[in-house]
Amino acid sequence: MKILVCITHVPDTTSRIAFTDGDTKFDTNGVQFIIGPYDDYALARAVELKEQLGGSITVLNVGGAETEPTIRKALAIGADDAIRVNAEPKDSFFVAEQIANAAKDGGYDLILMGRESIDFNGGMVHGMVGELLGLPSISPVMTLDIEGDTAKMAREIEGGKEYLEVKLPFVAGCQEPIAEWKIPNMRGIMSARTKPLNVVEPSGNGENTKLEKYELPPAKGDVKMIDAENVGELVSLLKNEAKVI
Amino acid sequence: MSILVFVESAEGRVKKTSIEAVAYAAAMGGDVTAIALGNDVDSSELEKLGNYGASKVLHVDDERLNQGVIQAYSSIIAKAMEDSSAEVLVLANSSLGNPVSARVSVKVGASLVSNVTDLPDTSAGFKVKRSIYTGKAFANVELTKEKKILAIKKNAAEIKETGGTATVEKYSVDLGDSDFGAKITKTDKATGEVLLPEAEIVVSGGRGLKGPENWGMVEELAKELGAATGCSKPVSDMDWRPHHEHVGQTGVKVSPQLYIAVGISGAIQHLAGVNSSKYIVVINKDPEAPFFKAADYGIVGDAFEIVPKLTEALRAAK
Ligand SMILES: Cc1cc2nc3c(=O)[nH]c(=O)nc-3n(C[C@H](O)[C@H](O)[C@H](O)COP(=O)(O)OP(=O)(O)OC[C@H]3O[C@@H](n4cnc5c(N)ncnc54)[C@H](O)[C@@H]3O)c2cc1C
């Protein structure tokens, strides 16, 4: 089983979001970067599938040199080698094209990634990669098992789930509870230092969208506290002030 | 400008989020054609899309499409965009819409933006505002390709009734085996419930409710309000509630008119899923719970006393 896991390098979920350069750049000051939580689920499931079926795991990230600590963490969790496409991830299509080009001749049975990144939340890269490679793409995948050349999975839909089967190879956008996040152990961290991390230059046609400007939502007003003995007041506020019931 | 809108249905009816997508396209101006797939929704229901601004509905009444087959849907919608010379495709963000629109964008070479929150600005180029960082910020982006695809977030457009009816036309596209490469073997779906991503009111419970056996009062409150029920991540992790109710950074992102959080502390990852709610009510016994900072109305107290009282007061106020 040859598995490719595509990971994003994103601000930790507790980060304060701010912008610089006239609201055209994300302010990385004091921000800690992590493997995207959904990608981390994909990686965790890949490690389990490798334990079960043998094979290898390659992680791929499209990003500048600053993402290497995040890639090393994925190697420490259990990937065997890594590819970094040396480019700023400009938009979903740009990233998808880089992944498709890197995966094209790799002979992967399975291409996993998160259902969406937590910075841009696009949720589009897996579908684009599938289309570019002419492979089925399924997302958001909540369970994934491999039997011979067939993948069996559950996909979340509004109000429930759908069970699917597809022949390998295919592309999956993953989410919980596909596996539990894995924490790298000491041995993993040590061995990650010497695992191969290949840097390749980007190729392709570039992006389909252009960022103009970021903005922050307006600040929230103060909370109105209501006495626990007087829930009737809440009802009348919701009715007459908020007008939502 | 010619606009194609992909509409989804559930239990024989067009989804409210898809009606919003039609209303969004109508508000953009131009000629709006909708496309619906599967034979579990009938023409009379589709004609009603005229009331929201569609002039025509293409209906692919193929039984195989009653299930959301991602690749087959993508092939049909890409072809329909071409056949109707649509410059823009509009659809609602959803578990089906997102993967489908991604594939369509590659097929037709379109610029694609998801989580769109407002109508486009076409005064110079074609620009839209989208939500990013799970609702903690916005980005204004330009779509540079000739063809454009917009996956819109709930409440991106106001639904306006125009009184029109749409003509429904049968439409079909030759599909190959590869379009059905992924086989759906079974679907488990709650029926008759208000679905979380579409709900105008959501009542969510957290670990403060102590166990699954205590959800009765949450469900009663939800029923009284016509609301959907949600929960925090630990609650679905512990299987107290089904996974599709999990709200937050790694779960469903909701944008209701009213979000009521009961026994949820308000961790930043939970807030990320609810920060586009219009009004937030927090019920928590800890006055220091961080959720109060994100709330519009708050009650400090024991959920086991307050929730039944609130249901009672709502009933009385009817
Ligand atoms: C990468 C990442 C992603 C995450 N994604 C999500 C996500 O998508 N969604 C999510 O919810 N969490 C997410 N989390 C987890 C999050 O950090 C919190 O742990 C979680 O939201 C806490 O759930 P809770 O509020 O139900 O539980 P707690 O934090 O334990 O809070 C329980 C609350 O109940 C109150 N309470 C107790 N008894 C009563 C009572 N009788 N009456 C009234 N109030 C009472 C307490 O005062 C407390 O505030 C994520 C975490 C990480 C690291």
mmCIF file of C-alpha atoms in Angstrom, chain A residues 81-241:
data_model
loop_
_atom_site.group_PDB
_atom_site.id
_atom_site.type_symbol
_atom_site.label_atom_id
_atom_site.label_comp_id
_atom_site.label_asym_id
_atom_site.label_seq_id
_atom_site.Cartn_x
_atom_site.Cartn_y
_atom_site.Cartn_z
ATOM 1 C CA ASP A 81 9.543 10.366 3.450
ATOM 2 C CA ALA A 82 8.357 13.798 2.406
ATOM 3 C CA ILE A 83 8.005 16.089 -0.555
ATOM 4 C CA ARG A 84 7.882 19.856 -0.194
ATOM 5 C CA VAL A 85 6.790 21.736 -3.281
ATOM 6 C CA ASN A 86 8.677 24.956 -2.814
ATOM 7 C CA ALA A 87 5.970 27.565 -3.376
ATOM 8 C CA GLU A 88 3.566 29.753 -1.502
ATOM 9 C CA PRO A 89 0.157 28.002 -1.638
ATOM 10 C CA LYS A 90 -1.708 30.696 -3.575
ATOM 11 C CA ASP A 91 -5.146 29.160 -3.923
ATOM 12 C CA SER A 92 -6.918 25.783 -3.999
ATOM 13 C CA PHE A 93 -6.296 25.210 -7.687
ATOM 14 C CA PHE A 94 -2.628 26.096 -7.441
ATOM 15 C CA VAL A 95 -2.138 23.631 -4.590
ATOM 16 C CA ALA A 96 -4.212 20.919 -6.308
ATOM 17 C CA GLU A 97 -2.148 21.217 -9.454
ATOM 18 C CA GLN A 98 1.106 20.880 -7.509
ATOM 19 C CA ILE A 99 -0.212 17.803 -5.706
ATOM 20 C CA ALA A 100 -1.481 16.238 -8.930
ATOM 21 C CA ASN A 101 1.846 16.848 -10.686
ATOM 22 C CA ALA A 102 3.810 15.403 -7.788
ATOM 23 C CA ALA A 103 1.493 12.385 -7.466
ATOM 24 C CA LYS A 104 1.091 11.619 -11.169
ATOM 25 C CA ASP A 105 3.987 9.195 -11.509
ATOM 26 C CA GLY A 106 4.197 8.180 -7.873
ATOM 27 C CA GLY A 107 2.063 5.040 -8.164
ATOM 28 C CA TYR A 108 0.047 5.858 -5.031
ATOM 29 C CA ASP A 109 -2.831 3.561 -4.103
ATOM 30 C CA LEU A 110 -4.356 6.124 -1.831
ATOM 31 C CA ILE A 111 -4.151 9.916 -1.704
ATOM 32 C CA LEU A 112 -5.384 11.251 1.621
ATOM 33 C CA MET A 113 -5.759 14.789 2.924
ATOM 34 C CA GLY A 114 -8.011 16.717 5.278
ATOM 35 C CA ARG A 115 -11.537 17.662 4.198
ATOM 36 C CA GLU A 116 -10.442 21.310 4.332
ATOM 37 C CA SER A 117 -7.598 23.460 5.577
ATOM 38 C CA ILE A 118 -8.380 25.498 8.670
ATOM 39 C CA ASP A 119 -6.977 28.734 7.276
ATOM 40 C CA PHE A 120 -8.952 29.094 4.059
ATOM 41 C CA ASN A 121 -11.529 26.329 4.722
ATOM 42 C CA GLY A 122 -11.885 25.877 0.967
ATOM 43 C CA GLY A 123 -12.683 22.159 1.058
ATOM 44 C CA MET A 124 -11.859 21.932 -2.635
ATOM 45 C CA VAL A 125 -8.353 20.531 -3.085
ATOM 46 C CA HIS A 126 -9.270 16.816 -2.881
ATOM 47 C CA GLY A 127 -11.920 17.141 -5.593
ATOM 48 C CA MET A 128 -9.589 19.104 -7.852
ATOM 49 C CA VAL A 129 -6.772 16.579 -7.396
ATOM 50 C CA GLY A 130 -9.196 13.742 -8.193
ATOM 51 C CA GLU A 131 -10.353 15.465 -11.350
ATOM 52 C CA LEU A 132 -6.819 16.376 -12.448
ATOM 53 C CA LEU A 133 -5.677 12.769 -12.018
ATOM 54 C CA GLY A 134 -8.889 11.232 -13.367
ATOM 55 C CA LEU A 135 -9.532 9.445 -10.071
ATOM 56 C CA PRO A 136 -12.637 9.269 -7.888
ATOM 57 C CA SER A 137 -12.598 11.725 -4.985
ATOM 58 C CA ILE A 138 -14.673 11.363 -1.854
ATOM 59 C CA SER A 139 -15.078 13.777 1.037
ATOM 60 C CA PRO A 140 -15.731 14.177 3.955
ATOM 61 C CA VAL A 141 -14.660 10.629 4.822
ATOM 62 C CA MET A 142 -15.289 9.537 8.453
ATOM 63 C CA THR A 143 -14.144 5.887 8.363
ATOM 64 C CA LEU A 144 -11.845 4.160 5.894
ATOM 65 C CA ASP A 145 -10.953 0.493 5.467
ATOM 66 C CA ILE A 146 -9.081 -1.262 2.704
ATOM 67 C CA GLU A 147 -10.015 -4.768 1.543
ATOM 68 C CA GLY A 148 -7.866 -5.968 -1.352
ATOM 69 C CA ASP A 149 -8.172 -3.358 -4.093
ATOM 70 C CA THR A 150 -11.335 -1.843 -2.646
ATOM 71 C CA ALA A 151 -11.733 0.997 -0.172
ATOM 72 C CA LYS A 152 -14.822 1.010 2.031
ATOM 73 C CA MET A 153 -15.815 4.143 3.838
ATOM 74 C CA ALA A 154 -18.482 6.275 5.433
ATOM 75 C CA ARG A 155 -18.997 9.810 4.210
ATOM 76 C CA GLU A 156 -20.734 12.436 6.321
ATOM 77 C CA ILE A 157 -23.809 13.999 4.789
ATOM 78 C CA GLU A 158 -26.205 16.515 6.326
ATOM 79 C CA GLY A 159 -28.070 14.649 9.053
ATOM 80 C CA GLY A 160 -26.302 11.304 8.668
ATOM 81 C CA LYS A 161 -23.870 9.216 6.686
ATOM 82 C CA GLU A 162 -23.492 7.435 3.447
ATOM 83 C CA TYR A 163 -21.478 4.216 2.990
ATOM 84 C CA LEU A 164 -19.397 3.829 -0.149
ATOM 85 C CA GLU A 165 -17.058 1.475 -1.923
ATOM 86 C CA VAL A 166 -14.512 2.428 -4.518
ATOM 87 C CA LYS A 167 -11.637 0.704 -6.281
ATOM 88 C CA LEU A 168 -8.149 1.978 -5.545
ATOM 89 C CA PRO A 169 -6.563 4.345 -6.325
ATOM 90 C CA PHE A 170 -8.702 7.249 -5.202
ATOM 91 C CA VAL A 171 -8.531 10.542 -3.332
ATOM 92 C CA ALA A 172 -10.137 11.095 0.081
ATOM 93 C CA GLY A 173 -10.753 14.250 2.113
ATOM 94 C CA CYS A 174 -10.738 13.025 5.720
ATOM 95 C CA GLN A 175 -12.316 14.126 8.980
ATOM 96 C CA GLU A 176 -12.918 12.636 12.406
ATOM 97 C CA PRO A 177 -13.557 10.005 13.671
ATOM 98 C CA ILE A 178 -11.413 8.298 11.008
ATOM 99 C CA ALA A 179 -8.605 7.833 13.571
ATOM 100 C CA GLU A 180 -7.320 9.422 16.753
ATOM 101 C CA TRP A 181 -4.650 12.083 16.395
ATOM 102 C CA LYS A 182 -1.210 10.566 17.030
ATOM 103 C CA ILE A 183 1.437 12.189 19.184
ATOM 104 C CA PRO A 184 4.997 11.545 18.015
ATOM 105 C CA ASN A 185 7.158 9.570 20.441
ATOM 106 C CA MET A 186 10.868 10.103 21.105
ATOM 107 C CA ARG A 187 11.941 7.424 18.657
ATOM 108 C CA GLY A 188 9.750 8.943 15.973
ATOM 109 C CA ILE A 189 11.174 12.396 16.595
ATOM 110 C CA MET A 190 14.767 11.112 16.422
ATOM 111 C CA SER A 191 14.222 9.121 13.232
ATOM 112 C CA ALA A 192 12.337 11.998 11.561
ATOM 113 C CA ARG A 193 15.543 14.026 11.473
ATOM 114 C CA THR A 194 17.146 11.698 8.965
ATOM 115 C CA LYS A 195 14.141 10.702 6.872
ATOM 116 C CA PRO A 196 14.303 12.074 3.306
ATOM 117 C CA LEU A 197 12.606 15.408 2.666
ATOM 118 C CA ASN A 198 12.780 16.208 -1.037
ATOM 119 C CA VAL A 199 12.252 19.753 -2.200
ATOM 120 C CA VAL A 200 10.819 20.182 -5.699
ATOM 121 C CA GLU A 201 10.055 23.348 -7.621
ATOM 122 C CA PRO A 202 6.449 24.189 -8.595
ATOM 123 C CA SER A 203 5.055 23.606 -12.071
ATOM 124 C CA GLY A 204 1.776 24.421 -13.809
ATOM 125 C CA ASN A 205 -0.430 27.334 -14.723
ATOM 126 C CA GLY A 206 -0.825 29.127 -11.432
ATOM 127 C CA GLU A 207 -3.826 30.423 -9.580
ATOM 128 C CA ASN A 208 -7.407 31.119 -10.619
ATOM 129 C CA THR A 209 -8.153 33.699 -7.938
ATOM 130 C CA LYS A 210 -6.350 36.747 -6.584
ATOM 131 C CA LEU A 211 -6.428 37.951 -3.020
ATOM 132 C CA GLU A 212 -7.378 41.618 -2.683
ATOM 133 C CA LYS A 213 -7.626 42.213 1.018
ATOM 134 C CA TYR A 214 -8.396 40.572 4.334
ATOM 135 C CA GLU A 215 -10.797 41.925 6.914
ATOM 136 C CA LEU A 216 -11.850 41.117 10.458
ATOM 137 C CA PRO A 217 -15.475 40.861 11.578
ATOM 138 C CA PRO A 218 -16.909 43.757 13.595
ATOM 139 C CA ALA A 219 -16.348 43.471 17.354
ATOM 140 C CA LYS A 220 -19.071 41.749 19.329
ATOM 141 C CA GLY A 221 -21.261 43.904 21.614
ATOM 142 C CA ASP A 222 -21.581 43.260 25.342
ATOM 143 C CA VAL A 223 -23.492 40.311 26.724
ATOM 144 C CA LYS A 224 -26.792 41.039 28.476
ATOM 145 C CA MET A 225 -27.083 38.912 31.641
ATOM 146 C CA ILE A 226 -30.465 37.622 32.727
ATOM 147 C CA ASP A 227 -31.319 36.378 36.192
ATOM 148 C CA ALA A 228 -31.741 32.618 36.481
ATOM 149 C CA GLU A 229 -35.009 33.193 38.330
ATOM 150 C CA ASN A 230 -36.400 35.156 35.431
ATOM 151 C CA VAL A 231 -36.176 33.123 32.222
ATOM 152 C CA GLY A 232 -39.356 34.849 31.027
ATOM 153 C CA GLU A 233 -37.225 37.926 30.429
ATOM 154 C CA LEU A 234 -35.027 35.960 28.024
ATOM 155 C CA VAL A 235 -38.110 34.884 26.092
ATOM 156 C CA SER A 236 -39.325 38.464 25.758
ATOM 157 C CA LEU A 237 -35.863 39.709 24.707
ATOM 158 C CA LEU A 238 -35.621 37.032 22.036
ATOM 159 C CA LYS A 239 -39.095 37.957 20.855
ATOM 160 C CA ASN A 240 -39.055 41.719 21.013
ATOM 161 C CA GLU A 241 -35.428 42.804 20.920
#
